[in-house]
Short mmCIF file of C-alpha atoms in Angstrom, two decimals:
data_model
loop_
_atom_site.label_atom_id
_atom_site.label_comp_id
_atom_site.label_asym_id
_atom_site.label_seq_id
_atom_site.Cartn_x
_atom_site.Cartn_y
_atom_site.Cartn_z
CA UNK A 1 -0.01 -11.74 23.29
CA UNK A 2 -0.72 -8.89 20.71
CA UNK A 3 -2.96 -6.03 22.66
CA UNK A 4 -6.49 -5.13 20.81
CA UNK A 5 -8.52 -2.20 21.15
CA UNK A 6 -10.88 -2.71 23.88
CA UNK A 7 -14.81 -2.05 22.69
CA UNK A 8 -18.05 -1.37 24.19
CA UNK A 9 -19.35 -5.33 25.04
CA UNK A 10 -21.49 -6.53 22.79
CA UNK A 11 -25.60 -5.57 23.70
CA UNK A 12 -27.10 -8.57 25.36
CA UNK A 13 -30.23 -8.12 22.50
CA UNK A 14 -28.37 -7.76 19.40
CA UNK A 15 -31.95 -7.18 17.58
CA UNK A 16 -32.21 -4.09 19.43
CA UNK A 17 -28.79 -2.51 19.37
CA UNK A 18 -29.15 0.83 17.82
CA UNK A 19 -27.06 2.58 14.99
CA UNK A 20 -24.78 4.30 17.75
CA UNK A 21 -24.37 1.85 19.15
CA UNK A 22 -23.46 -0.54 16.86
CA UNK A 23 -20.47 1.84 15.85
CA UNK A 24 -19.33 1.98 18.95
CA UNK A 25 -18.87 -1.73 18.92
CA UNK A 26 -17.10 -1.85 15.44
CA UNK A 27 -15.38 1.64 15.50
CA UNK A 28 -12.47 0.44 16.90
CA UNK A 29 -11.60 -2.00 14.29
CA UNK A 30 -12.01 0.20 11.17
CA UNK A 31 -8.21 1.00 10.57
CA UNK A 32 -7.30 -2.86 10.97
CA UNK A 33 -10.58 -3.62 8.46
CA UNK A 34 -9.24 -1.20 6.07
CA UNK A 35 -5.58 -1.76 5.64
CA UNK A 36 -6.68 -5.69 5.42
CA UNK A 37 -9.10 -4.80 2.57
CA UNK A 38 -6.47 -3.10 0.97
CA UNK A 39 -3.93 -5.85 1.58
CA UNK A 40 -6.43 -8.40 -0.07
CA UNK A 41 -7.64 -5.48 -3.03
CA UNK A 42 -4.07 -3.66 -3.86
CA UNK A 43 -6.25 -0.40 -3.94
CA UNK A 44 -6.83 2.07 -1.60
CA UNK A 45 -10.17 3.28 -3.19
CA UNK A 46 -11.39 -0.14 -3.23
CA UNK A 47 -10.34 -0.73 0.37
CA UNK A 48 -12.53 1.80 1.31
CA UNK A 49 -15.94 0.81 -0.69
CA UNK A 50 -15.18 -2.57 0.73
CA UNK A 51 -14.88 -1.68 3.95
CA UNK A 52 -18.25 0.52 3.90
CA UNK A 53 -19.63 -3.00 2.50
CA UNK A 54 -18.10 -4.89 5.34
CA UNK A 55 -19.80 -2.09 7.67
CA UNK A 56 -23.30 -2.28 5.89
CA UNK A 57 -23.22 -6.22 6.04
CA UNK A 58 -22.55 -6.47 9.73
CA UNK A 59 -25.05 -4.48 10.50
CA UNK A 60 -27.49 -6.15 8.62
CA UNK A 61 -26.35 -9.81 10.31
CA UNK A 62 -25.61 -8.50 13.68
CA UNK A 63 -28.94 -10.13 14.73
CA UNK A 64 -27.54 -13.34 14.01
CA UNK A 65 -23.73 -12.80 15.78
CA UNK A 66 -23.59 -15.47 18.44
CA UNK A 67 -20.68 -13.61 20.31
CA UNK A 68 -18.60 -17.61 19.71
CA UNK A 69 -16.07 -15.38 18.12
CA UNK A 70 -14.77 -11.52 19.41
CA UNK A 71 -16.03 -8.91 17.33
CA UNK A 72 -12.60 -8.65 15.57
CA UNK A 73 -13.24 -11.84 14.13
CA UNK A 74 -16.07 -11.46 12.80
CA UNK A 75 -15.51 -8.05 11.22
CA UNK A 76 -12.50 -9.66 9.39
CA UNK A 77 -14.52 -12.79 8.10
CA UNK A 78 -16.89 -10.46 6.94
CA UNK A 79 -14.58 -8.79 5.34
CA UNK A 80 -12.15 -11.64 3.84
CA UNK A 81 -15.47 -12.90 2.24
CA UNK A 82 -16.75 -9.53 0.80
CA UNK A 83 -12.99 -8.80 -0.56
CA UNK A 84 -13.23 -12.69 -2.29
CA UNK A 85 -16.58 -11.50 -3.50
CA UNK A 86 -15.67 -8.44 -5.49
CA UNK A 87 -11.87 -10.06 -6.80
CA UNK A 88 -14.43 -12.38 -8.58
CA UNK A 89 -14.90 -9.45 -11.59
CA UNK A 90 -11.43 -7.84 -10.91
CA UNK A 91 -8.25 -8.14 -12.37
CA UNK A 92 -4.91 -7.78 -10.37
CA UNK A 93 -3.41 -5.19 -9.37
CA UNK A 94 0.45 -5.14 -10.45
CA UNK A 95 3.38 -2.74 -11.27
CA UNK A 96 4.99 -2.39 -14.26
CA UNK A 97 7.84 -4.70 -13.47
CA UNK A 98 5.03 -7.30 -12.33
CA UNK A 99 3.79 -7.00 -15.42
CA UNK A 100 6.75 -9.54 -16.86
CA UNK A 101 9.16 -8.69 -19.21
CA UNK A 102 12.76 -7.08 -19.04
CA UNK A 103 13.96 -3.63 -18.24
CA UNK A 104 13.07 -1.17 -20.13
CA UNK A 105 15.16 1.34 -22.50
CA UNK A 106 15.02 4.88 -21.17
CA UNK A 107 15.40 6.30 -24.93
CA UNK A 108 12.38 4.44 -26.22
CA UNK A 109 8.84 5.98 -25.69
CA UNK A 110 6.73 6.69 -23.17
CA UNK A 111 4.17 4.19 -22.78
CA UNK A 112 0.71 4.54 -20.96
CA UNK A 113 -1.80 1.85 -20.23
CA UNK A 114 -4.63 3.22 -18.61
CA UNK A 115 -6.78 -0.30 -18.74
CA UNK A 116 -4.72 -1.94 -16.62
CA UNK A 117 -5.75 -1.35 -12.87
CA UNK A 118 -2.48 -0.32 -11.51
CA UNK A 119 -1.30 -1.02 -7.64
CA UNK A 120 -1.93 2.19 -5.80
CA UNK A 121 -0.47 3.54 -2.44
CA UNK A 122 -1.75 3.23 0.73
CA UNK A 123 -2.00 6.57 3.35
CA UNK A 124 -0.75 5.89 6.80
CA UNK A 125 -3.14 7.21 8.96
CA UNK A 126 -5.35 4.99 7.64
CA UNK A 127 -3.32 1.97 7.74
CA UNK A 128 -2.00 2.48 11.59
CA UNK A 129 -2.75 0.65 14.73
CA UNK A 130 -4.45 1.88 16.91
CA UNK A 131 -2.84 3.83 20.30
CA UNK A 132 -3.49 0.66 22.17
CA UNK A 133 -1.28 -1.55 20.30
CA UNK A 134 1.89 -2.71 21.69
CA UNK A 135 5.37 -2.61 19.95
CA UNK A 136 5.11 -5.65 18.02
CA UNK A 137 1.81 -5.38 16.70
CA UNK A 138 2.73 -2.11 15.16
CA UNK A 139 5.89 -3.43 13.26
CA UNK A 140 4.17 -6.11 12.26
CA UNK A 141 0.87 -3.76 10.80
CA UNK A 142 3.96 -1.76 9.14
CA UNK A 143 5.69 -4.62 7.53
CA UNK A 144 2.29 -6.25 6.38
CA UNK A 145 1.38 -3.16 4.71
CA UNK A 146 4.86 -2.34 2.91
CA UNK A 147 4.41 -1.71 -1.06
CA UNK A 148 6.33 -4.53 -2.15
CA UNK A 149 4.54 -6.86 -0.03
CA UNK A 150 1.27 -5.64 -0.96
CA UNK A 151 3.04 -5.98 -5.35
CA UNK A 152 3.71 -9.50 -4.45
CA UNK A 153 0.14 -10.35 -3.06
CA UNK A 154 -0.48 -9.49 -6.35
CA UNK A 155 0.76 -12.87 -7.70
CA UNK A 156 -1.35 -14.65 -5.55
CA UNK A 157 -4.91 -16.05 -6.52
CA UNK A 158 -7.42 -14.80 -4.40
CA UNK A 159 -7.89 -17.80 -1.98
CA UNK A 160 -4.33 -18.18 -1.81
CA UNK A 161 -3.92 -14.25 -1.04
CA UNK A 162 -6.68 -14.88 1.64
CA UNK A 163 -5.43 -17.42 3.51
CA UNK A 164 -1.87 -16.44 3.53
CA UNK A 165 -2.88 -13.07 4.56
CA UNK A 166 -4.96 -14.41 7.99
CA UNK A 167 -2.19 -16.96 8.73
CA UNK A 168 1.25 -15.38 8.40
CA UNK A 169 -0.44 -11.91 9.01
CA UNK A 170 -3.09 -11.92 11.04
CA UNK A 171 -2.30 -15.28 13.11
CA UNK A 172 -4.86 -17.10 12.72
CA UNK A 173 -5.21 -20.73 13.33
CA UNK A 174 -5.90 -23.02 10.17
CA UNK A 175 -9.36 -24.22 11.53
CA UNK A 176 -10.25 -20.52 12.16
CA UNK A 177 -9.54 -19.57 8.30
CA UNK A 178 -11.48 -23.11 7.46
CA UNK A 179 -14.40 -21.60 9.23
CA UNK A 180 -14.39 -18.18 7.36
CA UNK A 181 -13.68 -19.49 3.84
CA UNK A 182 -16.25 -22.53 4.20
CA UNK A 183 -12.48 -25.04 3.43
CA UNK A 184 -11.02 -27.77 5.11
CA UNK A 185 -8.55 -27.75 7.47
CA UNK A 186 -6.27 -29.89 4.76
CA UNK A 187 -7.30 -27.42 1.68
CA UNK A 188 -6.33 -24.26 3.70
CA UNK A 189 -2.50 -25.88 4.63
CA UNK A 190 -2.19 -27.23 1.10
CA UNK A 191 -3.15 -23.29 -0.13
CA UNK A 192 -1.15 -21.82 2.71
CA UNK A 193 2.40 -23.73 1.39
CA UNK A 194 1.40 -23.16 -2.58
CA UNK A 195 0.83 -19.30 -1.38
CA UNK A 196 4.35 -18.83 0.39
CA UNK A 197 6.19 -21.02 -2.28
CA UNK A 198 5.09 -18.52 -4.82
CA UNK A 199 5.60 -15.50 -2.63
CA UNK A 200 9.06 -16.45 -2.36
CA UNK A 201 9.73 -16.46 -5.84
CA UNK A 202 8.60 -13.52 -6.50
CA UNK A 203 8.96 -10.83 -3.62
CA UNK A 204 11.86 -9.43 -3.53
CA UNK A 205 13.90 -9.29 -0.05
CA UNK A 206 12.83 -8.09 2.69
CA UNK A 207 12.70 -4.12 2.82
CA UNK A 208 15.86 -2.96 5.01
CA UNK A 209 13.91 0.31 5.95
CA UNK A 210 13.47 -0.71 10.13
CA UNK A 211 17.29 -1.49 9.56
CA UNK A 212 18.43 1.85 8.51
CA UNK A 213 19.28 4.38 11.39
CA UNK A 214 17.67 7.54 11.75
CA UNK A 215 20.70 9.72 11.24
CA UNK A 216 21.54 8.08 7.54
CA UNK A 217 17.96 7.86 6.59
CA UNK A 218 17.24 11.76 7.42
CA UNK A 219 21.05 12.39 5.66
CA UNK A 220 19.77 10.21 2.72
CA UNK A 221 16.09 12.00 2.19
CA UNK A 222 17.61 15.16 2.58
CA UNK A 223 20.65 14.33 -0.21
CA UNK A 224 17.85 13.19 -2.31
CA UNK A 225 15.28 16.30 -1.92
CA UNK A 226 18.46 18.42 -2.95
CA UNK A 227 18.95 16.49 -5.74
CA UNK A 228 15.77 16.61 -7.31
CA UNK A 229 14.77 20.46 -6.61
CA UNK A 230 18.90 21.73 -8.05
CA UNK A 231 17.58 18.94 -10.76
CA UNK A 232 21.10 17.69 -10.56
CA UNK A 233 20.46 14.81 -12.98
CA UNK A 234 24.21 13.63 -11.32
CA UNK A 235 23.42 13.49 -8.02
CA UNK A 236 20.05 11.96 -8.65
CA UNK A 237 22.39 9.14 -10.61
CA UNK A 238 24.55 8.61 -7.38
CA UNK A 239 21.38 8.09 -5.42
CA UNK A 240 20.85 4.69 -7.01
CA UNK A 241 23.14 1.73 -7.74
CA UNK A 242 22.94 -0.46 -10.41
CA UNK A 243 20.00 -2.56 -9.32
CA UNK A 244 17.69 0.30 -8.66
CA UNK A 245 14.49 -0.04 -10.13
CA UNK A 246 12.20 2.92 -11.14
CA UNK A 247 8.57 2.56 -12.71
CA UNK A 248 5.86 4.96 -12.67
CA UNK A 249 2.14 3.68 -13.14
CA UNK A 250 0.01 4.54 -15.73
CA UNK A 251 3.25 4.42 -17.43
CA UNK A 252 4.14 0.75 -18.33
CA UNK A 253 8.58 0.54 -18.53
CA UNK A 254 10.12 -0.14 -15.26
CA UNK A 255 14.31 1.09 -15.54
CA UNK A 256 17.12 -0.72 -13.93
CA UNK A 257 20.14 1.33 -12.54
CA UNK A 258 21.08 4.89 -11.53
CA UNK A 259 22.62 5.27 -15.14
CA UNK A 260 19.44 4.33 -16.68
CA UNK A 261 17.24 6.22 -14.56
CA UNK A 262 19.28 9.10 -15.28
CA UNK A 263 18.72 8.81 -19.31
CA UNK A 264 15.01 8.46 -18.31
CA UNK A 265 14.86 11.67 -16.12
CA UNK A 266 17.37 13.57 -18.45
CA UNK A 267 14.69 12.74 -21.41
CA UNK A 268 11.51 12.94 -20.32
CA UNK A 269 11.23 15.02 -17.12
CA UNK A 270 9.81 18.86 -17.90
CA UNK A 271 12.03 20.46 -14.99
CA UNK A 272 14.82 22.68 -16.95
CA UNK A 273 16.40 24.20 -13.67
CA UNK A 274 16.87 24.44 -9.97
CA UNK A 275 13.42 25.44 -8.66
CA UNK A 276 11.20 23.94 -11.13
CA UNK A 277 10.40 21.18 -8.66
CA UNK A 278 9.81 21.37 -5.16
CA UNK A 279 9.21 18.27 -3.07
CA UNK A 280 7.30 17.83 0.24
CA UNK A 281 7.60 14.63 2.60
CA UNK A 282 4.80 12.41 3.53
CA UNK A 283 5.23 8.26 4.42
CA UNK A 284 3.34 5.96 2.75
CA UNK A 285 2.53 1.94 3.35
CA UNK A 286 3.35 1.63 6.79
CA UNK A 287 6.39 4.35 7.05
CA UNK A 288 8.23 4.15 3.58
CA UNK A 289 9.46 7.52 3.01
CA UNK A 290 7.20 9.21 0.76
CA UNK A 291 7.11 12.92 -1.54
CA UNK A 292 4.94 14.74 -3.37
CA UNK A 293 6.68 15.93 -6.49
CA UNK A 294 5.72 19.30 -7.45
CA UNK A 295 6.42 20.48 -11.23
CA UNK A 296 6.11 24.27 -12.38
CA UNK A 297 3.79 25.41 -14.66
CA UNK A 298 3.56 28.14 -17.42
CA UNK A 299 2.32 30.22 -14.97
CA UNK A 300 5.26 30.35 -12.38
CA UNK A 301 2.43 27.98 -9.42
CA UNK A 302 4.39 24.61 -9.03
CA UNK A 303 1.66 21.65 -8.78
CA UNK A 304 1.00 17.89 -8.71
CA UNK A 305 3.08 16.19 -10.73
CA UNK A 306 3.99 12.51 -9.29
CA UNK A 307 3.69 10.76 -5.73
CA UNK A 308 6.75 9.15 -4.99
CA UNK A 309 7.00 5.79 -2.78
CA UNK A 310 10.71 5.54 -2.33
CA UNK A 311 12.64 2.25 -0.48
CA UNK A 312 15.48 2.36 0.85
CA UNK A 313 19.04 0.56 1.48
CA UNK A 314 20.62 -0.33 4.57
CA UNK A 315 23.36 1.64 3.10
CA UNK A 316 21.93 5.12 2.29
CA UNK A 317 21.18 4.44 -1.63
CA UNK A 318 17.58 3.95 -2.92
CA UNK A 319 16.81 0.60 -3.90
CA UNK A 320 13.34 1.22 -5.60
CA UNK A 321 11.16 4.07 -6.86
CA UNK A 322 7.51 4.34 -7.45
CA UNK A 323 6.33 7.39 -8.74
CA UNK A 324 2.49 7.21 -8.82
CA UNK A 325 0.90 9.52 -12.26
CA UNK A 326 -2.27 7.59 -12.16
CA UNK A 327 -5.35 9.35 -10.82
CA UNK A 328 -6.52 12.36 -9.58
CA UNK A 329 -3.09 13.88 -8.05
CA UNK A 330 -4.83 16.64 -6.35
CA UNK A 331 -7.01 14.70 -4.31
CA UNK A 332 -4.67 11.71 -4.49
CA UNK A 333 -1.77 14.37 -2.41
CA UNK A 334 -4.93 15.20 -0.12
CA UNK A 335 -5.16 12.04 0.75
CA UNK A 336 -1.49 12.24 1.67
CA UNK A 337 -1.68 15.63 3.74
CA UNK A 338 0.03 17.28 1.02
CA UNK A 339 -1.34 20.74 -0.56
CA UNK A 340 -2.61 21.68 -4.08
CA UNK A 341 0.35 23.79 -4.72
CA UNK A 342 3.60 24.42 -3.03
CA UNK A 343 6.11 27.21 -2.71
CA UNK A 344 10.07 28.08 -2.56
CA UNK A 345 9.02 30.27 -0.03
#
């Protein structure tokens, strides 16, 4: 059985249960509320508005919380229904190869579309489990939370998203996610099988990160920082074989293949030389290695220039590339423990 973090028990008059302690009650549950916002929203920003919401409505009904059902519970029903509430005026949140379509050329244009509401990444310190959690419930809060599994919810309509989400992810029996999305028993298994039918067609396998050993992974990250800051367009190439996929949100072509990818960072990137970029590590969506790409400007300071979400093969080579644009990158690499500028120093 899958440990949870222990809280303060429940006041015996929940009408008089004061602000601190209240949040003492829910505390505990606030990374597990947020990365399953984000899982239902795609969007870390609107993971956390939703999750204040979540907050704000629990207090406001805690007068009427019977205690039938742990505090856990609750917090995600709350939640699952407050996430339903605002997809109702939201469109979803894809990549650019979600978007449909083939690969795009690397000579053609750039292309931006800053209407559509793009997937964003997901910080881990938000997303982890808490210290309490035992083995299993952390791989399975890091697999849950992967990029491409959070792309694929994408696909999903919202009910479906919901109930596949507290089934396959969160456990829960079919007559609990009745309960919480006012369905039948029947409705939620007939949702559940539409839900992984269409998951399967369109996720791709499953990410071969927790496969990869520690010694070719740190031999892998390090080939490809060394790549990138000689900008050895080459060894970038050799990083990627030819079903490596790169895209990079606001823009809207996704590239197949290292030779491809090349073209595209041979004609569009501004770095001229060694030392015009610098990257710095971070992880990202439950432990996929992550960088902040820093790009030199006219004035010598290199700065924000892309947030890359990398995956990786079982083999050493890179299977799939997101490099983030969209947004504010300066808070966006706060967010990320990374700093305004960096250095060669």
């Amino acid at each position: 059985m899958t440990a949870q973090p222990t809280a303060p028990a429940a006041k015996t008059s929940a009408q008089t249960v004061t602000d601190r302690e209240f949040l003492e009650i829910i505390e505990p549950y606030r990374r597990e509320i947020m990365a399953h916002c984000y899982r239902m929203m795609g969007s870390h920003h609107d993971a956390e508005d939703l999750l204040q919401e979540t907050y704000i409505r629990a207090w406001r009904g805690y007068a009427g919380y019977d205690q039938r059902a742990s505090v856990r519970t609750w917090l995600h029903k709350i939640a699952t229904n407050t996430c339903l509430t605002a997809l109702e005026s939201k469109k979803r949140r894809p990549l650019p190869s979600g978007l449909g379509g083939d690969a795009y050329d690397p000579e053609a244009p750039l292309l931006q579309d800053h209407e559509v509401p793009w997937l964003e990444p997901y910080a881990d310190d938000a997303a982890a489990p808490p210290e309490s959690a035992d083995p299993a419930q952390v791989v399975g809060s890091r697999e849950s939370i992967r990029l491409a599994f959070i792309a694929a919810l994408q696909h999903l309509p919202e009910r479906q998203r919901a109930v596949l989400i507290l089934r396959d992810v969160l456990a829960w029996r079919a007559a609990e996610v009745a309960d919480t999305l006012g369905l039948t028993v029947a409705t939620v298994n007939s949702l559940l099988q539409r839900a992984r039918t269409q998951l399967k067609e369109v996720a791709p396998e499953r990410d071969s990160v927790a496969e990869l050993d520690e010694t070719t992974k740190r031999e892998t990250l390090e080939r490809y920082v060394a790549a990138f800051q000689d900008y050895d367009v080459d060894a970038i190439v050799s990083m990627f074989t030819d079903s490596s996929i790169w895209e990079m949100p606001p823009f809207t072509g996704w590239y197949l293949g290292g030779e491809q990818i090349g073209k595209l960072i041979r004609g569009n990137c501004p770095a001229e030389k060694a030392g015009d970029q610098i990257l710095l590590p971070t992880t990202a969506n439950g432990g996929q290695p992550a960088f902040g790409l820093y790009m030199i400007g006219d004035d010598g300071v290199h700065r924000p220039f892309q947030l890359q979400v990398l995956d990786l093969d079982a083999d050493g080579s890179v299977r799939h590339v997101v490099a983030f644009f969209a947004g504010d990158l300066v808070a966006e690499f706060a967010r990320f423990g990374l700093p305004a500028t960096a250095s060669n120093d």
